[in-house]
Short mmCIF file of C-alpha atoms in Angstrom, two decimals:
data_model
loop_
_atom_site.label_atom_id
_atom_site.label_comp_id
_atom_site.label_asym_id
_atom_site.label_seq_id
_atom_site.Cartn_x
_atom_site.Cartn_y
_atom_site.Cartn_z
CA UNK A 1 22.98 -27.94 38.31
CA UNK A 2 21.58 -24.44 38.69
CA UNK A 3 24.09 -23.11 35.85
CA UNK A 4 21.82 -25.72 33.38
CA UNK A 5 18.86 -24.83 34.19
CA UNK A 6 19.19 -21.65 33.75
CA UNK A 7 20.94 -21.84 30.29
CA UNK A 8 18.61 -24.32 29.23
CA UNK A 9 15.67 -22.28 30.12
CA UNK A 10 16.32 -19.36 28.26
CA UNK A 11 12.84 -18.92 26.12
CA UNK A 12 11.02 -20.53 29.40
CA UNK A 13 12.21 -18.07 31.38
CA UNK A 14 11.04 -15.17 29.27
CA UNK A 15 7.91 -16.73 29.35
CA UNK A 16 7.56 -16.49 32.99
CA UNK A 17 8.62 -12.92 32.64
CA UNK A 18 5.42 -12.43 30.11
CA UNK A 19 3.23 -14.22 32.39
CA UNK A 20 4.38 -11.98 35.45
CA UNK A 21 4.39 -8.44 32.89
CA UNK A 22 0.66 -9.62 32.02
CA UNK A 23 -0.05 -9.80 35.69
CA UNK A 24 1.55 -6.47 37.12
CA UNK A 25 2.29 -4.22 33.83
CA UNK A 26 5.13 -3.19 35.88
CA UNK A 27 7.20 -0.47 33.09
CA UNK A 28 10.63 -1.75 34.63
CA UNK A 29 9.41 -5.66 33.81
CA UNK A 30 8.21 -4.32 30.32
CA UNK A 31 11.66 -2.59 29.65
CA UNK A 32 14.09 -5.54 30.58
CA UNK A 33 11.21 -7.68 28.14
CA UNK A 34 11.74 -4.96 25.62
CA UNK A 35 15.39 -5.61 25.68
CA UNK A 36 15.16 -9.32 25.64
CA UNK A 37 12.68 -9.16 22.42
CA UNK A 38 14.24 -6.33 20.49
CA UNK A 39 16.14 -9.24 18.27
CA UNK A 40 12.50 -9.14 16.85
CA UNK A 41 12.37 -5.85 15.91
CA UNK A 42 16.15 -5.99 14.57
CA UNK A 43 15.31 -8.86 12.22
CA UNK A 44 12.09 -7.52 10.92
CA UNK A 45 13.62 -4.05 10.21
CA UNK A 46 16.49 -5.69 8.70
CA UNK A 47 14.25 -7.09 6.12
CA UNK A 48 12.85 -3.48 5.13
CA UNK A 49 16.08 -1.92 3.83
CA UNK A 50 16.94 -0.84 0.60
CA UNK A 51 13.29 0.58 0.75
CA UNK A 52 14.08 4.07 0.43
CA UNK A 53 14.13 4.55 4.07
CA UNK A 54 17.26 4.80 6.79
CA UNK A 55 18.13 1.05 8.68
CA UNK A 56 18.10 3.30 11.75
CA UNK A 57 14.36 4.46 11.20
CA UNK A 58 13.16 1.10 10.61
CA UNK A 59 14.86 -0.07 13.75
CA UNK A 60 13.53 2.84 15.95
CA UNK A 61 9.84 2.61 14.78
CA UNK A 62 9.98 -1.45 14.87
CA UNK A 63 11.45 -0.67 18.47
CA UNK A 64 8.35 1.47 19.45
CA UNK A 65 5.98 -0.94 18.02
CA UNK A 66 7.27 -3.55 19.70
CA UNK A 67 6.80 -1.76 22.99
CA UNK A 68 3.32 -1.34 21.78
CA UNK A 69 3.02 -5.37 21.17
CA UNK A 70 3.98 -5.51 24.53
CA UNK A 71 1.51 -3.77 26.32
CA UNK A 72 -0.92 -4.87 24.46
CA UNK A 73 -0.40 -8.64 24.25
CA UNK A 74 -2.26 -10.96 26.80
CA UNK A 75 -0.84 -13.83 27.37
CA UNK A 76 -4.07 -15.58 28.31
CA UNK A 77 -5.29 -15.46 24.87
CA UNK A 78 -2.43 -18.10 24.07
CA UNK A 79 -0.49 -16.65 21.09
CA UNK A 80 3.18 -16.73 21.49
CA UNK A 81 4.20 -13.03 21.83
CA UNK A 82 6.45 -13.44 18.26
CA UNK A 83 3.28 -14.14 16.69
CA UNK A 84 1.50 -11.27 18.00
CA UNK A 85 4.26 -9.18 18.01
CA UNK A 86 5.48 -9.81 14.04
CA UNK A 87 2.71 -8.50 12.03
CA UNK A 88 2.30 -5.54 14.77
CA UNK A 89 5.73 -4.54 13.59
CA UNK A 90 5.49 -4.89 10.05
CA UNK A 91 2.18 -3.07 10.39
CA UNK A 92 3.96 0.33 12.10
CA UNK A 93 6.78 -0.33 9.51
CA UNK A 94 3.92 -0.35 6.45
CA UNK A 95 2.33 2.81 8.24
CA UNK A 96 5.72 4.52 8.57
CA UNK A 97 6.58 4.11 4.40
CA UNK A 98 3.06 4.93 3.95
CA UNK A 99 3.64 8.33 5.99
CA UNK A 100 6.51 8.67 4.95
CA UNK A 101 6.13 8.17 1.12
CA UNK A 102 5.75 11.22 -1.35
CA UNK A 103 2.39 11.31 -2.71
CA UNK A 104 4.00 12.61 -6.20
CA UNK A 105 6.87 9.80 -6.58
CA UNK A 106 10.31 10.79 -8.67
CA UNK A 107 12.19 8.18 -10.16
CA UNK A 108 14.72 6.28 -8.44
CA UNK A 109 17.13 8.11 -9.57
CA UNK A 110 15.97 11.27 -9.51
CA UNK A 111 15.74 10.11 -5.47
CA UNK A 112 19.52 8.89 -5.17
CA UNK A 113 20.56 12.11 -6.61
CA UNK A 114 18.44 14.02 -4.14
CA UNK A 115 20.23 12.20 -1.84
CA UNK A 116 23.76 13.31 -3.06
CA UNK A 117 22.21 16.82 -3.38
CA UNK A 118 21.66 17.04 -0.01
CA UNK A 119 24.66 15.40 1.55
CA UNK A 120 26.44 17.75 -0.96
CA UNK A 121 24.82 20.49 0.77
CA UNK A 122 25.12 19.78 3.90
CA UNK A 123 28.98 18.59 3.14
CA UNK A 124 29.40 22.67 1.28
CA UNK A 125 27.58 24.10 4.53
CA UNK A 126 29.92 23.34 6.56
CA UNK A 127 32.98 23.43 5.13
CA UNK A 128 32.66 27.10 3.42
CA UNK A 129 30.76 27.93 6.17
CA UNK A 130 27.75 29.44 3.88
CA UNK A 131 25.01 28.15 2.08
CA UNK A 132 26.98 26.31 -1.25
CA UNK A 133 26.03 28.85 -4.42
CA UNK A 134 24.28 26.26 -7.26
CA UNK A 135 27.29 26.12 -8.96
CA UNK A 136 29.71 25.26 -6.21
CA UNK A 137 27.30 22.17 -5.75
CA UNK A 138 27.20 21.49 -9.54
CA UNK A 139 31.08 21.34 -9.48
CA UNK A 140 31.07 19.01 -5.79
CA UNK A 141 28.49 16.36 -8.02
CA UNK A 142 29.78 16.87 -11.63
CA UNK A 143 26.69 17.93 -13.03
CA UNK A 144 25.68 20.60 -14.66
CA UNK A 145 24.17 24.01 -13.05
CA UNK A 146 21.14 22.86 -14.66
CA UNK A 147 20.76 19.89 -13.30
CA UNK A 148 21.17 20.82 -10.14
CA UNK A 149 18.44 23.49 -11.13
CA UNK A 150 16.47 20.76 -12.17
CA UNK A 151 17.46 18.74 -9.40
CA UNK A 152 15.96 21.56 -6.47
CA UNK A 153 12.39 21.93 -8.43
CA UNK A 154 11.90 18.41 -8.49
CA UNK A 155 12.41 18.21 -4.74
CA UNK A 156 9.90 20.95 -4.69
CA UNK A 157 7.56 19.67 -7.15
CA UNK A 158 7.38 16.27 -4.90
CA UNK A 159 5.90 17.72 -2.31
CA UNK A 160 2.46 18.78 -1.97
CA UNK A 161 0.97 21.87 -0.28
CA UNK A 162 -1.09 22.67 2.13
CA UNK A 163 -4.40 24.71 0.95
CA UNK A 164 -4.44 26.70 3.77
CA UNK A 165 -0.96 28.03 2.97
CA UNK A 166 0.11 31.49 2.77
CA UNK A 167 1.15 32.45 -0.86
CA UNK A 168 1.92 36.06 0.26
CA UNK A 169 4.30 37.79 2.90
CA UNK A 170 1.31 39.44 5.12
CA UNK A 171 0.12 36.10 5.55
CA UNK A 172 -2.94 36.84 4.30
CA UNK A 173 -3.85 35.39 0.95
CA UNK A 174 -4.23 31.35 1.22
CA UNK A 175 -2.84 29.28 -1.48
CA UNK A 176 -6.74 27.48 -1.91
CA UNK A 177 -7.91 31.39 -2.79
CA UNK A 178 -6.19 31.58 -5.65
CA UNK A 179 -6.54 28.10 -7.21
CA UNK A 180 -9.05 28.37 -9.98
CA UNK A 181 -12.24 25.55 -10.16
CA UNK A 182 -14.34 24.43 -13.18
CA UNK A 183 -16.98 27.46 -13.57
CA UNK A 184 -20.55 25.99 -13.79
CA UNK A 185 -22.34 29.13 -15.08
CA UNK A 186 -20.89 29.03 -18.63
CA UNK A 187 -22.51 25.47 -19.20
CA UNK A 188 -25.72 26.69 -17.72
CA UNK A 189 -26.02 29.57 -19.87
CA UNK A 190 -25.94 27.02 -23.16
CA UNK A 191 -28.36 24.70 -21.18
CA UNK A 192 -30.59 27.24 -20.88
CA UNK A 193 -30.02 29.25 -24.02
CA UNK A 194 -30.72 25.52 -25.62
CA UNK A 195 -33.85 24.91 -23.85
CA UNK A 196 -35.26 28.34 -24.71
CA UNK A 197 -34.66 27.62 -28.52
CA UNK A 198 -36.63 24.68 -28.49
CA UNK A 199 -39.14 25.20 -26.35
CA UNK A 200 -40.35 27.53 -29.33
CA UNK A 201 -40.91 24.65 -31.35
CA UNK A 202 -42.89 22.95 -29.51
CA UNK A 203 -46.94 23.76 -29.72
CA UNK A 204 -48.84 24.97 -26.49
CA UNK A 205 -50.14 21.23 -24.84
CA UNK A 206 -46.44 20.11 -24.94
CA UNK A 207 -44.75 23.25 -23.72
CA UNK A 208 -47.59 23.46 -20.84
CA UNK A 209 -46.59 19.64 -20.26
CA UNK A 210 -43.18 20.02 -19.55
CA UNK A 211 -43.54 23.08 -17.80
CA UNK A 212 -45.88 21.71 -15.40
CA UNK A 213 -43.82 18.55 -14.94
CA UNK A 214 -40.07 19.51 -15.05
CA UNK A 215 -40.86 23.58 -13.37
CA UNK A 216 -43.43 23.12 -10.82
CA UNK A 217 -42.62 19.53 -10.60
CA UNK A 218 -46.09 17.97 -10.58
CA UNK A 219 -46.93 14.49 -11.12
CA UNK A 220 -48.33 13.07 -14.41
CA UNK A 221 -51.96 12.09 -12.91
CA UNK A 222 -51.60 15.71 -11.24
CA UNK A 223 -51.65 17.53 -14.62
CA UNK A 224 -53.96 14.59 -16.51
CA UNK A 225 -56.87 15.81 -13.87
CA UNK A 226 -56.12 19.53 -14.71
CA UNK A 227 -56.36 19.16 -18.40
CA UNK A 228 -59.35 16.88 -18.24
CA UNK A 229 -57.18 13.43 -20.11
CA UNK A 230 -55.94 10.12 -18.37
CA UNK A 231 -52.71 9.95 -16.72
CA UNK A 232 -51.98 7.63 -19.87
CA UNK A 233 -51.96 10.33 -22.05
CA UNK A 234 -49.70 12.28 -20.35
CA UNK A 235 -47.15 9.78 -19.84
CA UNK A 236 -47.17 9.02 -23.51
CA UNK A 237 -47.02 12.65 -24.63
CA UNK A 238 -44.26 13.25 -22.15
CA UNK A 239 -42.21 10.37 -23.79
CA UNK A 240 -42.90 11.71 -27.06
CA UNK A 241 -41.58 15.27 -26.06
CA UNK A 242 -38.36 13.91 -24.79
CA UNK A 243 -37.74 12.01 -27.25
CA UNK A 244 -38.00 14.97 -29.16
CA UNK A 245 -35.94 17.41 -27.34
CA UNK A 246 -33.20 14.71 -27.26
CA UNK A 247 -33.38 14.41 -30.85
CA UNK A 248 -33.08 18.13 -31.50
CA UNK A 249 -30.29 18.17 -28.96
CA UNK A 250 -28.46 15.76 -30.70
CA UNK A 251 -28.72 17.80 -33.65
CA UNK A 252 -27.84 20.75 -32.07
CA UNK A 253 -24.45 19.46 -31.14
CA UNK B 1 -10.81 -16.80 -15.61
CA UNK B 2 -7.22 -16.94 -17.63
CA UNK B 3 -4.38 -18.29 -15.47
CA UNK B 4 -0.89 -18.11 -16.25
CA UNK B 5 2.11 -19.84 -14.81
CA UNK B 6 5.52 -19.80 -14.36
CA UNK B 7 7.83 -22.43 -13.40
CA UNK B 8 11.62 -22.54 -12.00
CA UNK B 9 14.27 -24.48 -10.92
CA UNK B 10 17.25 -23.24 -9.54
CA UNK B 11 20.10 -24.78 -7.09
CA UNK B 12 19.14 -24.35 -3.28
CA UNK B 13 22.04 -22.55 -2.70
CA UNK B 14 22.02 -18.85 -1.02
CA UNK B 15 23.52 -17.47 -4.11
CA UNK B 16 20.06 -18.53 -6.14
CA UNK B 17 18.07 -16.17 -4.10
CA UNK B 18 18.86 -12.90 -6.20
CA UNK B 19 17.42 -15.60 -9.09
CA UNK B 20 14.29 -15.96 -7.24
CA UNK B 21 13.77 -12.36 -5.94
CA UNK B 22 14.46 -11.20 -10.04
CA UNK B 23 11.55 -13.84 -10.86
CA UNK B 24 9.16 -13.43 -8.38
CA UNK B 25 9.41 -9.66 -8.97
CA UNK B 26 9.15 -9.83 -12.64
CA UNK B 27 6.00 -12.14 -12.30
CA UNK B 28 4.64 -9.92 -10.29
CA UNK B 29 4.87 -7.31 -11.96
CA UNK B 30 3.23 -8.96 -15.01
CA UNK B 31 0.53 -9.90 -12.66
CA UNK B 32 -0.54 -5.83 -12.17
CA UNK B 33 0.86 -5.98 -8.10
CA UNK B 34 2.31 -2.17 -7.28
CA UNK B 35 5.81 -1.84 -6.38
CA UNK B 36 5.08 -2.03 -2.71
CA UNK B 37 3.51 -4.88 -2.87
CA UNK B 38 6.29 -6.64 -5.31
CA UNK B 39 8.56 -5.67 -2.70
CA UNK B 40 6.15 -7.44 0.10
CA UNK B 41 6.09 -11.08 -2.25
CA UNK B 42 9.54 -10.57 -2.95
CA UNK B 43 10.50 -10.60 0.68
CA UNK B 44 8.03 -13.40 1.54
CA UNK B 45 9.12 -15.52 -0.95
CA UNK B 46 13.15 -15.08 0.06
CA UNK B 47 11.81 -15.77 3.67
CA UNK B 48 10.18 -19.16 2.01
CA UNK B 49 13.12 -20.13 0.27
CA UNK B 50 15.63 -19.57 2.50
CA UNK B 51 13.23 -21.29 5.47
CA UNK B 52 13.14 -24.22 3.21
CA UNK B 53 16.55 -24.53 2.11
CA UNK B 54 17.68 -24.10 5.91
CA UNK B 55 15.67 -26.88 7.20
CA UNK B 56 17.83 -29.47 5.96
CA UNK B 57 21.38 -29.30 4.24
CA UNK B 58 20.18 -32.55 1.76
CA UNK B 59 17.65 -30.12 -0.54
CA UNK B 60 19.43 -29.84 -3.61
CA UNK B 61 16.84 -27.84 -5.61
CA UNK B 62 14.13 -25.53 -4.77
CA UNK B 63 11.56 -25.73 -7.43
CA UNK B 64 9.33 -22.36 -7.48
CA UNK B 65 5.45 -21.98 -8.98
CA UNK B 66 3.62 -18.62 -9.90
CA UNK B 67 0.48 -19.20 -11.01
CA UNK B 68 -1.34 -15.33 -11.92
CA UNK B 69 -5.47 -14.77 -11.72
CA UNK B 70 -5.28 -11.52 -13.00
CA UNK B 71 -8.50 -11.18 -11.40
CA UNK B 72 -7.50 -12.98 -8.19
CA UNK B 73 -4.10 -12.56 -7.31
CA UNK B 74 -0.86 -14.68 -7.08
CA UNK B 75 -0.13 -18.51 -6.10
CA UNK B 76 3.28 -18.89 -5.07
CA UNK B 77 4.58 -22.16 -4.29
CA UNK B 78 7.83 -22.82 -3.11
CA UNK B 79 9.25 -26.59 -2.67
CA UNK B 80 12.00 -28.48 -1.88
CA UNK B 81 13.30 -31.25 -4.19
CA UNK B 82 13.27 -33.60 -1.59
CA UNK B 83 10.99 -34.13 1.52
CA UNK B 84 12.42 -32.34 4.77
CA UNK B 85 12.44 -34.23 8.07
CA UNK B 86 9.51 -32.72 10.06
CA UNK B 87 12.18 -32.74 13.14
CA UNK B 88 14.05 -30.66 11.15
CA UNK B 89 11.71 -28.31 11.37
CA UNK B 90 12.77 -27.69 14.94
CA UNK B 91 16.29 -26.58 14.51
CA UNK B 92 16.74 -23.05 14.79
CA UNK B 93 13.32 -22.66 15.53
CA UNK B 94 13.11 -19.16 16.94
CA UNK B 95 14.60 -17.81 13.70
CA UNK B 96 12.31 -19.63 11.52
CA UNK B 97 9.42 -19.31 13.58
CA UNK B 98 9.85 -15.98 12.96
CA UNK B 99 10.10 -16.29 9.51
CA UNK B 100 6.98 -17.85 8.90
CA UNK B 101 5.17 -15.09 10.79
CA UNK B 102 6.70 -12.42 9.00
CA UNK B 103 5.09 -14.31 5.33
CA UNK B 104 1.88 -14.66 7.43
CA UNK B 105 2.03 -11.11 8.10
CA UNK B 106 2.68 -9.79 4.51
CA UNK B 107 1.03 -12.47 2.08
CA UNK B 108 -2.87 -12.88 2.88
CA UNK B 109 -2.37 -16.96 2.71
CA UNK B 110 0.48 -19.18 3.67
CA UNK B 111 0.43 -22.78 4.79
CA UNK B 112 3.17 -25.69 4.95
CA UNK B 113 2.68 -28.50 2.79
CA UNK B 114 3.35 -31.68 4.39
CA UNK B 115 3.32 -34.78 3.37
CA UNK B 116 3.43 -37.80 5.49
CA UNK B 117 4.63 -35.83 8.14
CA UNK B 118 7.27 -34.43 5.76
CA UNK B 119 7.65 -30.57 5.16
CA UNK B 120 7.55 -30.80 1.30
CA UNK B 121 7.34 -26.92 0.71
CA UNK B 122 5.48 -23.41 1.05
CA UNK B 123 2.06 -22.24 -0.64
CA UNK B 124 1.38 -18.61 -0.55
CA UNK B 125 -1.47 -16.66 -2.19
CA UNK B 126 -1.12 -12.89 -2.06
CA UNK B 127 -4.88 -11.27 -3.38
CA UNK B 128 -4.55 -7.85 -5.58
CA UNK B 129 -5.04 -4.65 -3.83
CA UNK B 130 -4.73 -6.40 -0.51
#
């Protein structure tokens, strides 16, 4: 009788074990649960592959996030632990392609035959006991020297660089130093070489209007009291200036 | 709003999943999804199909709908020709249990349709850029 209910009570039983982990956190409790729920983290990371990334990768980091779900989950709050622990572990999985994803993506194949590169590398290493010369690998993959060329800059290419990287060999020059940025000056110079030009054509109200209003940045009613009008005026003369200068811009260009 | 849709019909037999997974992916690719997320549908809609199929040896067809929002997202739906016996539902449950949380976890809507207490299918809306 005690043989049955124990076989019988195989998912009941883990659930006393959650209820007592819950209670005492105790790390040996949470390791034997570990063990008893990494079929979890086996199916899940089973379902990943073929993604570019190693079966054994998936399962380790859908192991570790399963501890996580473990120590996190509380069994008072009534979810089954699968459903807690499932989207916890496709969650670190997403994080870990995410991580581990180039920024800059090659081609599939371009990827495989990285692949091949560097098993064919690694392979050469060892057995001539040296680094493999580009044309010992072209030979080992049947390509051609260039390809293999081709084949190393594109790894290269792929991945990004830090800013703060050294470009020289005293360590002294960072790679963001030497990277060149859109220079505002030039487009400043026509700007103002523009407004120069056509602030000529205008007669002495309007050019003391916009100076007053776009230089000193005084306000319409501001100027109005100053030159003895209304505020009206202004505001209409203003308009009419700037529609002006926009024409004569638009002409300009 | 324009919607599109795609129908299909294949045997519910494991072999027709590479059918399906070519399909889904090729819909959704039409629909604007990035690979990742293709291969995110693709994967929840195997896990529909085979959790349907496995219910009950007596489906004989699996009858699939796409219907594309291109500014919504994707409708999947994902049926069995005939009704499956709710108790059915219970066999194997661990395994499809966890099947169903691993759509929940990747789509952004899944829910059984059941129909007088029959499991008839699986809807599943996945939103762009979610």
């Amino acid at each position: 009788m005690s043989i049955q209910t124990s076989t019988k009570s195989g998912a009941e039983n883990l659930e006393i074990l959650l209820k007592e982990y819950c209670k005492t956190r105790d790390i040996e409790l949470r390791n034997l649960l570990v063990q008893k729920y990494l079929y979890i983290a086996e199916i899940i990371a089973k379902k990943f592959v073929n993604r570019g990334i190693d079966y054994d990768d998936l399962y380790q980091v859908a192991s570790l996030a399963l501890i996580k779900a473990l120590e996190r989950y509380d069994i008072n709050k009534g979810y089954k632990f699968s459903s807690f622990a499932t989207p916890t572990i496709i969650g670190e999985i997403k994080n870990y392609f995410r991580d581990k994803s180039r920024i800059i993506r090659l081609s599939r194949k371009e990827n495989e035959m990285l692949k091949k590169l560097d098993e064919a590398r690694t392979h050469l290493s060892a057995t001539l006991g040296r680094s493999p010369k580009p044309e010992e690998l072209a030979e080992y993959l049947d390509m051609t020297v260039e390809e293999v060329l081709e084949l190393m800059e594109s790894n290269q290419k792929a991945n990004p660089l830090s800013l703060d990287y050294y470009i020289d060999e005293d360590n002294e020059t960072e790679l963001s130093a030497v990277i060149g940025h859109e220079e505002d000056g030039y487009i400043n110079v026509e700007n103002r070489d523009f407004i120069d030009s056509i602030m000529d054509k205008l007669n002495d109200v309007e050019k003391k209007v916009i100076y007053e209003r776009f230089y000193n940045q005084r306000s319409q009613k501001d100027i109005a009291e100053e030159m003895g009008v209304s505020q009206m005026y202004i505001s209409r003369l203003e308009r009419k200036i700037l529609r002006k200068l926009k024409h004569m811009f638009k002409n300009s260009i | 709003m324009s919607m599109n849709s795609v129908y299909l019909k294949v045997p519910a037999k494991p072999e027709y999943m590479l059918v399906i997974r070519l399909t889904t992916s090729a819909v959704a690719s039409r629909a604007g999804f990035d690979v990742d997320e293709i291969e995110d549908i693709k994967m929840a809609v195997s896990e529909a199909g085979t959790f349907v199929m496995n219910q009950d040896k007596g489906v004989e067809w699996l009858e699939l709908t796409f219907k594309v929002d291109k500014e919504e997202g994707m409708w999947i739906d994902i049926f069995a020709s005939e009704s499956v016996h709710q108790e059915a539902l219970f066999s194997n449950r661990e395994q499809s249990e966890l099947s169903f949380y691993i759509m929940e976890s990747i789509m952004d809507q899944v829910e059984k349709a059941i129909d007088n207490g029959f499991l008839r299918g699986i809807k599943m809306y996945k939103k762009f850029g979610g």
